[in-house]
Amino acid sequence: MPLDRPDPDHARRALLDERVATSALRDSMSARLRSVVDAASEATADDEHDPEGSTLAFERGQLVAQIERSTERLSEIEAALTRLDTGAYGVCESCGDQIAPARLDALPATRLCIRCASARTSRRRW
Ligand SMILES: [Zn+2]
């Protein structure tokens, strides 16, 4: 296999590892969210006059955002695994060039080559 082609077995292992890690992270954040929600319902419902209530509301917002990001990441990982099956893995979705193997090592679920990724104004890093 030429060196500029991603190794599908290596990529699959990396994606599966990342999926396990991301799921575990999401599970622990979901558990934390449940405890925050429980704590908030035990505290007074009046957030505006209860400092603890607003802290909990803030933490809840952060957790919800992190859980959403993890869910999005998991769907990116699933999509990358599908691309591995169809042979489209490692090809930039935007320009059709090969994505550099070093980039795939760092971000196995990436859809874009470094050039297209940096050209995007999106807040997403892949
Ligand atoms: Zn590209």
Short mmCIF file of N, CA and C and ligand atoms in Angstrom, two decimals, residues 92-97 99 112-117, ligand 1:
data_model
loop_
_atom_site.label_atom_id
_atom_site.label_comp_id
_atom_site.label_asym_id
_atom_site.label_seq_id
_atom_site.Cartn_x
_atom_site.Cartn_y
_atom_site.Cartn_z
N CYS A 92 -10.94 14.16 0.98
CA CYS A 92 -11.56 15.40 1.43
C CYS A 92 -12.94 15.55 0.79
N GLU A 93 -13.92 15.83 1.63
CA GLU A 93 -15.29 15.95 1.17
C GLU A 93 -15.49 17.21 0.32
N SER A 94 -14.62 18.18 0.54
CA SER A 94 -14.79 19.45 -0.14
C SER A 94 -14.06 19.50 -1.48
N CYS A 95 -12.77 19.12 -1.50
CA CYS A 95 -11.99 19.27 -2.74
C CYS A 95 -11.67 17.93 -3.40
N GLY A 96 -11.88 16.81 -2.69
CA GLY A 96 -11.64 15.50 -3.28
C GLY A 96 -10.20 15.04 -3.22
N ASP A 97 -9.31 15.84 -2.62
CA ASP A 97 -7.92 15.41 -2.45
C ASP A 97 -7.80 14.41 -1.32
N ILE A 99 -6.59 13.25 2.19
CA ILE A 99 -6.28 13.93 3.45
C ILE A 99 -4.96 13.35 3.96
N LEU A 112 -12.39 16.66 6.10
CA LEU A 112 -11.76 17.68 5.27
C LEU A 112 -10.24 17.63 5.36
N CYS A 113 -9.58 17.97 4.26
CA CYS A 113 -8.13 18.14 4.31
C CYS A 113 -7.83 19.43 5.07
N ILE A 114 -6.56 19.58 5.44
CA ILE A 114 -6.18 20.71 6.28
C ILE A 114 -6.49 22.04 5.60
N ARG A 115 -6.30 22.07 4.28
CA ARG A 115 -6.51 23.31 3.53
C ARG A 115 -7.98 23.73 3.58
N CYS A 116 -8.87 22.76 3.31
CA CYS A 116 -10.30 23.07 3.33
C CYS A 116 -10.77 23.37 4.75
N ALA A 117 -10.22 22.62 5.72
CA ALA A 117 -10.64 22.83 7.11
C ALA A 117 -10.28 24.22 7.57
ZN ZN B 1 -9.91 19.65 0.76
#
